[in-house]
Amino acid sequence: TDAGIIRVQTICSALPDACDDTDGDCVPDDREAGLGFNQNNPDSNGNGVLDGAEDLDFDRLSVCAELFLGTDPRDSDSDSDGLNDAREIAVGTNPLNPDSDGDGLKDGEEIDLGTNPNRADQQAPTVQLVEPQPTRVLIQNETVTAIVLAQDDGRVASVEVLVDGAQAAISETPPFRIP
């Protein structure tokens, strides 16, 4: 559509060193062939959509927008963090950095956990084992591990107990009692 062409041309004109774009489709000539386009035809596949307005990876970002952002027009999740590039733009994370807030959790993991991928998670809270006494042997010759998941505000979200690496119990509601 005309609106799409105007939008593509506006984004294209914002590209630094937009270089040579023989057919005016917002895809630089030196990138056309690598993306499966013809530098002499603005609509290489003849579907009525300019090459720069195509969405090759179905992430809802056009080729031109991806070139402008520096993301890969053929990969819906350019940084492999579990969020597609368009979702990263929508939630304000960096589509080229798998851990936008630098806290050690990938952006997609944070969304799945319900934490904020734009704010570094707090230090894990201190958890005290009340029963049984910390020095008491629970299971002879087996390793017992407690995994505590904290939210961005430092509150405990869940406690999981593993015995020799296998999940034995999980509690997701305070006071986090494990049977």
mmCIF file of C-alpha atoms in Angstrom, residues 5-151:
data_model
loop_
_atom_site.group_PDB
_atom_site.id
_atom_site.type_symbol
_atom_site.label_atom_id
_atom_site.label_comp_id
_atom_site.label_asym_id
_atom_site.label_seq_id
_atom_site.Cartn_x
_atom_site.Cartn_y
_atom_site.Cartn_z
ATOM 1 C CA ILE A 5 5.775 2.445 0.903
ATOM 2 C CA ILE A 6 5.957 5.784 2.710
ATOM 3 C CA ARG A 7 6.792 4.048 6.001
ATOM 4 C CA VAL A 8 9.519 1.960 4.358
ATOM 5 C CA GLN A 9 10.993 4.975 2.598
ATOM 6 C CA THR A 10 11.021 6.927 5.893
ATOM 7 C CA ILE A 11 12.844 4.129 7.722
ATOM 8 C CA CYS A 12 15.218 3.690 4.787
ATOM 9 C CA SER A 13 16.143 7.366 4.759
ATOM 10 C CA ALA A 14 17.006 7.075 8.469
ATOM 11 C CA LEU A 15 19.487 4.256 7.840
ATOM 12 C CA PRO A 16 23.052 5.479 8.363
ATOM 13 C CA ASP A 17 24.931 5.345 5.086
ATOM 14 C CA ALA A 18 21.865 3.943 3.351
ATOM 15 C CA CYS A 19 24.370 3.219 0.539
ATOM 16 C CA ASP A 20 23.228 2.031 -2.820
ATOM 17 C CA ASP A 21 19.632 0.916 -3.158
ATOM 18 C CA THR A 22 19.126 0.667 -6.908
ATOM 19 C CA ASP A 23 15.458 -0.359 -6.742
ATOM 20 C CA GLY A 24 14.483 1.906 -3.804
ATOM 21 C CA ASP A 25 13.007 -0.891 -1.667
ATOM 22 C CA CYS A 26 14.936 -0.005 1.518
ATOM 23 C CA VAL A 27 17.253 -2.985 1.189
ATOM 24 C CA PRO A 28 20.826 -1.960 0.344
ATOM 25 C CA ASP A 29 22.116 -3.570 -2.848
ATOM 26 C CA ASP A 30 24.867 -5.429 -0.977
ATOM 27 C CA ARG A 31 22.231 -7.147 1.232
ATOM 28 C CA GLU A 32 19.620 -7.970 -1.440
ATOM 29 C CA ALA A 33 21.074 -11.247 -2.768
ATOM 30 C CA GLY A 34 21.826 -12.589 0.722
ATOM 31 C CA LEU A 35 18.184 -12.094 1.657
ATOM 32 C CA GLY A 36 16.907 -13.678 -1.547
ATOM 33 C CA PHE A 37 16.003 -10.412 -3.264
ATOM 34 C CA ASN A 38 16.873 -8.883 -6.651
ATOM 35 C CA GLN A 39 18.557 -5.475 -6.375
ATOM 36 C CA ASN A 40 16.899 -4.382 -9.616
ATOM 37 C CA ASN A 41 13.327 -5.260 -8.597
ATOM 38 C CA PRO A 42 11.702 -3.591 -5.549
ATOM 39 C CA ASP A 43 9.210 -6.491 -5.261
ATOM 40 C CA SER A 44 11.389 -9.510 -6.019
ATOM 41 C CA ASN A 45 8.703 -12.137 -5.441
ATOM 42 C CA GLY A 46 5.925 -10.141 -7.159
ATOM 43 C CA ASN A 47 3.524 -10.329 -4.212
ATOM 44 C CA GLY A 48 2.808 -6.583 -4.183
ATOM 45 C CA VAL A 49 4.956 -5.916 -1.101
ATOM 46 C CA LEU A 50 8.260 -4.076 -1.369
ATOM 47 C CA ASP A 51 11.224 -6.257 -0.380
ATOM 48 C CA GLY A 52 11.999 -3.919 2.511
ATOM 49 C CA ALA A 53 8.439 -4.281 3.826
ATOM 50 C CA GLU A 54 8.540 -8.107 3.770
ATOM 51 C CA ASP A 55 8.730 -10.014 7.074
ATOM 52 C CA LEU A 56 11.023 -12.933 6.289
ATOM 53 C CA ASP A 57 11.131 -14.402 9.799
ATOM 54 C CA PHE A 58 7.472 -13.733 10.754
ATOM 55 C CA ASP A 59 8.397 -11.713 13.857
ATOM 56 C CA ARG A 60 6.217 -8.751 12.795
ATOM 57 C CA LEU A 61 9.219 -6.570 11.906
ATOM 58 C CA SER A 62 9.891 -5.665 8.278
ATOM 59 C CA VAL A 63 13.258 -6.343 6.647
ATOM 60 C CA CYS A 64 13.866 -2.605 6.565
ATOM 61 C CA ALA A 65 13.086 -2.229 10.288
ATOM 62 C CA GLU A 66 15.385 -5.150 11.117
ATOM 63 C CA LEU A 67 18.216 -3.661 9.060
ATOM 64 C CA PHE A 68 17.698 -0.360 10.869
ATOM 65 C CA LEU A 69 17.730 -2.087 14.289
ATOM 66 C CA GLY A 70 20.682 -4.300 13.372
ATOM 67 C CA THR A 71 18.707 -7.495 13.950
ATOM 68 C CA ASP A 72 18.719 -10.463 11.561
ATOM 69 C CA PRO A 73 15.775 -10.299 9.122
ATOM 70 C CA ARG A 74 15.953 -14.110 8.770
ATOM 71 C CA ASP A 75 15.946 -14.911 12.522
ATOM 72 C CA SER A 76 12.902 -13.986 14.592
ATOM 73 C CA ASP A 77 14.991 -14.051 17.802
ATOM 74 C CA SER A 78 18.284 -12.426 16.851
ATOM 75 C CA ASP A 79 19.851 -12.787 20.305
ATOM 76 C CA SER A 80 18.402 -16.265 21.083
ATOM 77 C CA ASP A 81 16.941 -15.249 24.443
ATOM 78 C CA GLY A 82 13.449 -16.687 23.989
ATOM 79 C CA LEU A 83 11.729 -13.443 22.934
ATOM 80 C CA ASN A 84 11.224 -12.617 19.277
ATOM 81 C CA ASP A 85 12.646 -9.313 18.087
ATOM 82 C CA ALA A 86 9.272 -7.520 17.878
ATOM 83 C CA ARG A 87 8.345 -8.588 21.418
ATOM 84 C CA GLU A 88 11.702 -7.264 22.649
ATOM 85 C CA ILE A 89 10.935 -3.887 21.081
ATOM 86 C CA ALA A 90 7.450 -3.945 22.660
ATOM 87 C CA VAL A 91 8.727 -4.680 26.202
ATOM 88 C CA GLY A 92 11.730 -2.363 25.848
ATOM 89 C CA THR A 93 14.517 -4.938 25.918
ATOM 90 C CA ASN A 94 17.489 -5.029 23.550
ATOM 91 C CA PRO A 95 16.916 -7.523 20.691
ATOM 92 C CA LEU A 96 20.693 -7.832 20.309
ATOM 93 C CA ASN A 97 21.437 -8.636 23.978
ATOM 94 C CA PRO A 98 20.031 -11.859 25.485
ATOM 95 C CA ASP A 99 20.231 -10.382 29.018
ATOM 96 C CA SER A 100 19.195 -6.730 28.675
ATOM 97 C CA ASP A 101 19.479 -5.940 32.390
ATOM 98 C CA GLY A 102 22.720 -7.895 32.932
ATOM 99 C CA ASP A 103 21.453 -9.968 35.854
ATOM 100 C CA GLY A 104 22.338 -13.394 34.456
ATOM 101 C CA LEU A 105 18.820 -14.339 33.324
ATOM 102 C CA LYS A 106 17.901 -14.241 29.640
ATOM 103 C CA ASP A 107 15.089 -11.823 28.774
ATOM 104 C CA GLY A 108 12.776 -14.671 27.745
ATOM 105 C CA GLU A 109 13.403 -16.500 31.032
ATOM 106 C CA GLU A 110 12.500 -13.357 32.962
ATOM 107 C CA ILE A 111 9.214 -12.981 31.076
ATOM 108 C CA ASP A 112 8.426 -16.671 31.738
ATOM 109 C CA LEU A 113 9.223 -16.240 35.448
ATOM 110 C CA GLY A 114 7.194 -13.042 35.691
ATOM 111 C CA THR A 115 10.214 -10.883 36.509
ATOM 112 C CA ASN A 116 11.198 -7.657 34.782
ATOM 113 C CA PRO A 117 13.828 -8.121 32.026
ATOM 114 C CA ASN A 118 14.618 -4.393 32.185
ATOM 115 C CA ARG A 119 15.522 -4.380 35.860
ATOM 116 C CA ALA A 120 18.303 -6.493 37.361
ATOM 117 C CA ASP A 121 17.043 -9.009 39.869
ATOM 118 C CA GLN A 122 17.879 -8.398 43.503
ATOM 119 C CA GLN A 123 20.355 -10.482 45.428
ATOM 120 C CA ALA A 124 18.755 -13.790 46.374
ATOM 121 C CA PRO A 125 17.181 -13.644 49.820
ATOM 122 C CA THR A 126 18.671 -15.506 52.771
ATOM 123 C CA VAL A 127 16.686 -18.640 53.484
ATOM 124 C CA GLN A 128 16.882 -20.299 56.864
ATOM 125 C CA LEU A 129 16.184 -23.985 57.332
ATOM 126 C CA VAL A 130 13.999 -24.274 60.437
ATOM 127 C CA GLU A 131 13.162 -27.971 60.467
ATOM 128 C CA PRO A 132 14.999 -30.291 60.620
ATOM 129 C CA GLN A 133 18.017 -28.749 62.286
ATOM 130 C CA PRO A 134 20.655 -27.767 59.686
ATOM 131 C CA THR A 135 23.240 -30.207 61.132
ATOM 132 C CA ARG A 136 20.933 -33.224 61.114
ATOM 133 C CA VAL A 137 21.509 -35.824 58.388
ATOM 134 C CA LEU A 138 18.409 -35.963 56.225
ATOM 135 C CA ILE A 139 19.222 -38.812 53.889
ATOM 136 C CA GLN A 140 22.417 -40.850 54.293
ATOM 137 C CA ASN A 141 24.868 -40.632 51.329
ATOM 138 C CA GLU A 142 22.586 -38.464 49.182
ATOM 139 C CA THR A 143 22.880 -34.799 48.268
ATOM 140 C CA VAL A 144 19.937 -32.588 49.196
ATOM 141 C CA THR A 145 19.755 -29.221 47.409
ATOM 142 C CA ALA A 146 17.298 -26.386 48.016
ATOM 143 C CA ILE A 147 16.724 -23.997 45.110
ATOM 144 C CA VAL A 148 15.132 -20.688 46.007
ATOM 145 C CA LEU A 149 13.626 -18.567 43.237
ATOM 146 C CA ALA A 150 13.336 -14.870 44.078
ATOM 147 C CA GLN A 151 11.308 -12.171 42.337
#
